[in-house]
Tab-separated table of C-alpha atoms in Angstrom:
chain	number	residue	atom	x	y	z
A	1	UNK	CA	183.690	-129.055	141.199
A	2	UNK	CA	181.337	-126.219	140.322
A	3	UNK	CA	180.140	-126.618	136.717
A	4	UNK	CA	180.367	-122.899	136.098
A	5	UNK	CA	184.028	-122.913	137.095
A	6	UNK	CA	184.659	-125.903	134.835
A	7	UNK	CA	183.135	-123.996	131.927
A	8	UNK	CA	185.166	-120.843	132.609
A	9	UNK	CA	188.411	-122.815	132.731
A	10	UNK	CA	187.547	-124.911	129.691
A	11	UNK	CA	186.802	-121.823	127.588
A	12	UNK	CA	189.975	-119.953	128.550
A	13	UNK	CA	191.363	-120.228	125.019
A	14	UNK	CA	188.047	-120.472	123.167
A	15	UNK	CA	185.779	-117.786	124.655
A	16	UNK	CA	182.992	-118.469	122.157
A	17	UNK	CA	181.210	-121.368	123.829
A	18	UNK	CA	180.365	-123.144	120.584
A	19	UNK	CA	182.236	-124.933	117.769
A	20	UNK	CA	182.791	-121.786	115.719
A	21	UNK	CA	186.039	-120.373	114.363
A	22	UNK	CA	186.905	-116.685	114.630
A	23	UNK	CA	186.118	-116.257	110.938
A	24	UNK	CA	182.710	-117.876	111.328
A	25	UNK	CA	181.897	-115.716	114.346
A	26	UNK	CA	182.872	-112.583	112.424
A	27	UNK	CA	180.696	-113.501	109.427
A	28	UNK	CA	177.718	-114.412	111.564
A	29	UNK	CA	177.985	-111.262	113.638
A	30	UNK	CA	178.372	-109.044	110.583
A	31	UNK	CA	175.230	-110.521	109.029
A	32	UNK	CA	173.344	-110.342	112.310
A	33	UNK	CA	174.157	-106.676	112.942
A	34	UNK	CA	173.239	-105.851	109.353
A	35	UNK	CA	173.610	-102.348	108.024
A	36	UNK	CA	172.430	-100.647	111.203
A	37	UNK	CA	174.825	-98.097	112.667
A	38	UNK	CA	173.027	-98.213	116.002
A	39	UNK	CA	170.838	-100.632	117.889
A	40	UNK	CA	170.490	-102.849	120.944
A	41	UNK	CA	171.791	-106.401	121.209
A	42	UNK	CA	170.958	-108.934	123.928
A	43	UNK	CA	172.860	-112.150	124.672
A	44	UNK	CA	170.903	-114.746	126.654
A	45	UNK	CA	173.551	-116.842	128.391
A	46	UNK	CA	176.373	-114.444	127.595
A	47	UNK	CA	179.098	-116.007	129.770
A	48	UNK	CA	182.088	-113.694	129.623
A	49	UNK	CA	180.438	-111.593	126.932
A	50	UNK	CA	182.576	-112.626	123.950
A	51	UNK	CA	179.836	-112.034	121.358
A	52	UNK	CA	178.779	-108.716	122.875
A	53	UNK	CA	182.312	-107.361	123.188
A	54	UNK	CA	182.997	-108.127	119.530
A	55	UNK	CA	179.749	-106.443	118.524
A	56	UNK	CA	180.471	-103.291	120.532
A	57	UNK	CA	184.026	-103.065	119.214
A	58	UNK	CA	182.779	-103.321	115.628
A	59	UNK	CA	179.771	-100.991	115.979
A	60	UNK	CA	180.350	-97.874	118.157
A	61	UNK	CA	176.671	-96.914	117.902
A	62	UNK	CA	175.346	-100.132	119.391
A	63	UNK	CA	174.514	-100.892	123.016
A	64	UNK	CA	174.490	-104.349	124.601
A	65	UNK	CA	172.906	-106.318	127.418
A	66	UNK	CA	174.146	-109.675	128.686
A	67	UNK	CA	172.394	-112.134	130.992
A	68	UNK	CA	173.993	-115.101	132.739
A	69	UNK	CA	173.805	-117.110	135.954
A	70	UNK	CA	177.598	-117.152	136.397
A	71	UNK	CA	178.569	-114.128	138.480
A	72	UNK	CA	182.307	-114.718	137.997
A	73	UNK	CA	181.908	-114.814	134.211
A	74	UNK	CA	179.996	-111.532	134.301
A	75	UNK	CA	182.771	-109.968	136.374
A	76	UNK	CA	185.275	-110.975	133.697
A	77	UNK	CA	182.967	-109.588	131.009
A	78	UNK	CA	182.824	-106.250	132.816
A	79	UNK	CA	186.604	-106.170	133.199
A	80	UNK	CA	187.085	-106.924	129.503
A	81	UNK	CA	184.548	-104.248	128.546
A	82	UNK	CA	186.430	-101.737	130.684
A	83	UNK	CA	189.718	-102.650	129.016
A	84	UNK	CA	188.122	-102.221	125.570
A	85	UNK	CA	186.584	-98.895	126.536
A	86	UNK	CA	182.997	-100.066	125.926
A	87	UNK	CA	181.817	-100.612	129.494
A	88	UNK	CA	179.408	-97.656	129.330
A	89	UNK	CA	177.608	-99.330	126.447
A	90	UNK	CA	176.989	-102.680	128.114
A	91	UNK	CA	174.674	-103.796	130.894
A	92	UNK	CA	175.239	-107.146	132.588
A	93	UNK	CA	172.591	-108.974	134.597
A	94	UNK	CA	173.181	-111.843	136.996
A	95	UNK	CA	169.998	-113.856	136.647
A	96	UNK	CA	168.326	-116.790	134.953
A	97	UNK	CA	167.839	-115.944	131.280
A	98	UNK	CA	164.279	-117.291	131.475
A	99	UNK	CA	163.390	-114.543	133.939
A	100	UNK	CA	164.886	-111.631	132.012
A	101	UNK	CA	162.608	-108.863	130.757
A	102	UNK	CA	163.250	-105.338	129.517
A	103	UNK	CA	161.101	-102.313	128.837
A	104	UNK	CA	162.762	-101.718	125.473
A	105	UNK	CA	162.885	-104.333	122.711
A	106	UNK	CA	166.132	-105.449	121.095
A	107	UNK	CA	167.227	-105.256	117.483
A	108	UNK	CA	169.266	-108.442	117.837
A	109	UNK	CA	168.992	-111.317	120.308
A	110	UNK	CA	171.729	-113.950	120.626
A	111	UNK	CA	171.478	-117.416	122.108
A	112	UNK	CA	174.297	-119.522	120.680
A	113	UNK	CA	174.961	-122.743	122.521
A	114	UNK	CA	172.701	-121.769	125.417
A	115	UNK	CA	169.277	-123.067	124.380
A	116	UNK	CA	169.494	-125.512	127.298
A	117	UNK	CA	168.795	-122.512	129.527
A	118	UNK	CA	165.270	-122.531	128.061
A	119	UNK	CA	164.960	-126.337	127.929
A	120	UNK	CA	165.390	-126.456	124.174
A	121	UNK	CA	165.219	-124.673	120.861
A	122	UNK	CA	161.480	-124.041	120.584
A	123	UNK	CA	161.260	-122.515	124.054
A	124	UNK	CA	164.229	-120.320	123.159
A	125	UNK	CA	162.404	-119.080	120.061
A	126	UNK	CA	159.344	-118.244	122.139
A	127	UNK	CA	161.394	-116.314	124.692
A	128	UNK	CA	163.260	-114.374	122.015
A	129	UNK	CA	160.013	-113.421	120.304
A	130	UNK	CA	158.977	-111.459	123.389
A	131	UNK	CA	162.240	-109.506	123.457
A	132	UNK	CA	162.692	-108.584	119.794
A	133	UNK	CA	161.732	-105.316	118.170
A	134	UNK	CA	159.677	-105.486	114.953
A	135	UNK	CA	162.034	-106.492	112.169
A	136	UNK	CA	164.638	-107.656	114.686
A	137	UNK	CA	166.902	-110.661	114.251
A	138	UNK	CA	167.654	-113.729	116.340
A	139	UNK	CA	170.994	-115.539	116.122
A	140	UNK	CA	170.561	-118.977	117.650
A	141	UNK	CA	172.965	-121.919	117.774
A	142	UNK	CA	171.708	-125.453	118.301
A	143	UNK	CA	172.903	-129.028	118.051
A	144	UNK	CA	171.506	-131.522	115.542
A	145	UNK	CA	172.153	-135.134	114.592
A	146	UNK	CA	174.529	-135.496	111.678
A	147	UNK	CA	173.620	-139.194	111.705
A	148	UNK	CA	171.572	-141.546	113.847
A	149	UNK	CA	173.197	-141.487	117.302
A	150	UNK	CA	174.630	-144.676	118.732
A	151	UNK	CA	174.327	-145.609	122.387
A	152	UNK	CA	177.965	-144.515	122.813
A	153	UNK	CA	177.147	-141.105	121.342
A	154	UNK	CA	174.150	-140.642	123.623
A	155	UNK	CA	176.117	-141.752	126.659
A	156	UNK	CA	179.026	-139.466	125.742
A	157	UNK	CA	176.687	-136.500	125.614
A	158	UNK	CA	174.465	-137.528	128.483
A	159	UNK	CA	171.616	-137.000	126.033
A	160	UNK	CA	168.490	-138.732	124.760
A	161	UNK	CA	167.668	-139.341	121.092
A	162	UNK	CA	164.787	-136.869	121.232
A	163	UNK	CA	166.979	-134.042	122.538
A	164	UNK	CA	167.945	-133.210	118.949
A	165	UNK	CA	166.694	-133.813	115.415
A	166	UNK	CA	168.441	-133.896	112.056
A	167	UNK	CA	169.219	-130.598	110.321
A	168	UNK	CA	166.203	-130.686	108.009
A	169	UNK	CA	163.777	-131.410	110.841
A	170	UNK	CA	165.398	-128.780	113.052
A	171	UNK	CA	164.970	-126.186	110.305
A	172	UNK	CA	161.388	-127.290	109.637
A	173	UNK	CA	160.558	-126.811	113.312
A	174	UNK	CA	161.945	-123.288	113.212
A	175	UNK	CA	159.872	-122.492	110.127
A	176	UNK	CA	156.747	-123.952	111.738
A	177	UNK	CA	157.180	-121.520	114.636
A	178	UNK	CA	156.977	-118.569	112.243
A	179	UNK	CA	160.666	-117.820	111.785
A	180	UNK	CA	162.551	-117.517	108.506
A	181	UNK	CA	166.263	-118.377	108.253
A	182	UNK	CA	168.027	-115.541	106.420
A	183	UNK	CA	171.537	-116.928	106.965
A	184	UNK	CA	173.153	-119.896	108.620
A	185	UNK	CA	176.353	-121.766	109.289
A	186	UNK	CA	176.935	-125.465	109.926
A	187	UNK	CA	180.083	-125.983	111.970
A	188	UNK	CA	182.738	-128.019	110.193
A	189	UNK	CA	184.545	-131.075	111.566
A	190	UNK	CA	187.619	-128.880	111.930
A	191	UNK	CA	185.703	-126.339	114.017
A	192	UNK	CA	184.335	-129.129	116.202
A	193	UNK	CA	187.754	-130.697	116.753
A	194	UNK	CA	189.356	-127.353	117.553
A	195	UNK	CA	186.609	-126.560	120.042
A	196	UNK	CA	186.708	-129.929	121.795
A	197	UNK	CA	190.496	-130.123	121.978
A	198	UNK	CA	190.560	-126.570	123.314
A	199	UNK	CA	187.835	-127.324	125.886
A	200	UNK	CA	189.443	-130.464	127.232
A	201	UNK	CA	193.007	-129.206	126.823
A	202	UNK	CA	192.468	-125.917	128.640
A	203	UNK	CA	190.842	-127.682	131.558
A	204	UNK	CA	193.503	-130.405	131.762
A	205	UNK	CA	196.333	-127.890	131.479
A	206	UNK	CA	194.903	-125.825	134.316
A	207	UNK	CA	194.823	-128.966	136.460
A	208	UNK	CA	198.455	-129.739	135.600
A	209	UNK	CA	199.510	-126.174	136.406
A	210	UNK	CA	197.608	-126.035	139.720
A	211	UNK	CA	198.163	-129.396	141.428
A	212	UNK	CA	197.753	-127.786	144.837
A	213	UNK	CA	194.245	-126.506	144.061
A	214	UNK	CA	191.473	-128.529	145.740
A	215	UNK	CA	189.674	-128.705	142.374
A	216	UNK	CA	192.656	-129.947	140.352
A	217	UNK	CA	191.742	-133.626	140.460
A	218	UNK	CA	188.102	-132.921	139.635
A	219	UNK	CA	189.121	-130.695	136.725
A	220	UNK	CA	191.379	-133.393	135.293
A	221	UNK	CA	188.618	-135.978	135.705
A	222	UNK	CA	186.099	-133.713	133.952
A	223	UNK	CA	188.503	-133.144	131.049
A	224	UNK	CA	189.219	-136.855	130.686
A	225	UNK	CA	185.546	-137.823	130.822
A	226	UNK	CA	184.587	-135.150	128.299
A	227	UNK	CA	187.378	-136.154	125.905
A	228	UNK	CA	186.404	-139.814	126.071
A	229	UNK	CA	182.724	-139.034	125.558
A	230	UNK	CA	183.585	-136.991	122.475
A	231	UNK	CA	186.230	-139.213	120.837
A	232	UNK	CA	184.554	-142.540	121.658
A	233	UNK	CA	180.992	-141.274	121.377
A	234	UNK	CA	179.535	-138.275	119.632
A	235	UNK	CA	182.375	-137.125	117.348
A	236	UNK	CA	180.917	-137.005	113.834
A	237	UNK	CA	177.400	-137.611	115.155
A	238	UNK	CA	176.450	-134.319	116.813
A	239	UNK	CA	176.418	-131.317	114.506
A	240	UNK	CA	175.933	-127.645	115.298
A	241	UNK	CA	174.029	-125.078	113.264
A	242	UNK	CA	173.886	-121.329	113.874
A	243	UNK	CA	170.844	-119.728	112.283
A	244	UNK	CA	170.068	-116.069	111.720
A	245	UNK	CA	166.301	-115.758	111.920
A	246	UNK	CA	163.632	-113.162	111.324
A	247	UNK	CA	159.972	-113.330	112.244
A	248	UNK	CA	157.515	-113.833	109.406
């Protein structure tokens, strides 16, 4: 089953593709947009545009650009923008985020839960640096080890120990690259559980409701494997931090 379709189905009831509650998203976005009445925001790996749509709804003077490799997700983003009446203020690009460039810099760049598109956090920081206007902000979300990962945790994630660091080391690496955290949020256990149960539940429910679909069995298998990897592996081990950064 196509991984992009799995992700779309799994996020049906949790459009923010990260372990963040609605309240946390609102606080992070409010801090990230700051006091500016107008500006440009870019989401690298925007999916269905959940962050951008919330930003445009809250700030009528802002314009947005989203980049993603999932054409179907971008179609849904455009449809949602049309329904909200903000479609004229958003541009959506079907391409690899690593290849995106623009003639105008952005006041805010987002990459929450999509640093894998750049092969990691530090590469994401480097890419964002080239796209930000002077004084601009970067909102980036990344995993970290809450505790030393067991073999079960690594297997559940399909990850290696070196893929993440602890929170202190992660923050130190950001600082060493010339970025200053001006706000941040560490996802709670409740946010993680809500996200994972929503991810696996939405996918499994779709499979139950569409038994005739050729992808139904694969969807159910993906949900079951993900749930087992989480509950028997990385639950309580993998954390998630969302940092609002400015260049030194």
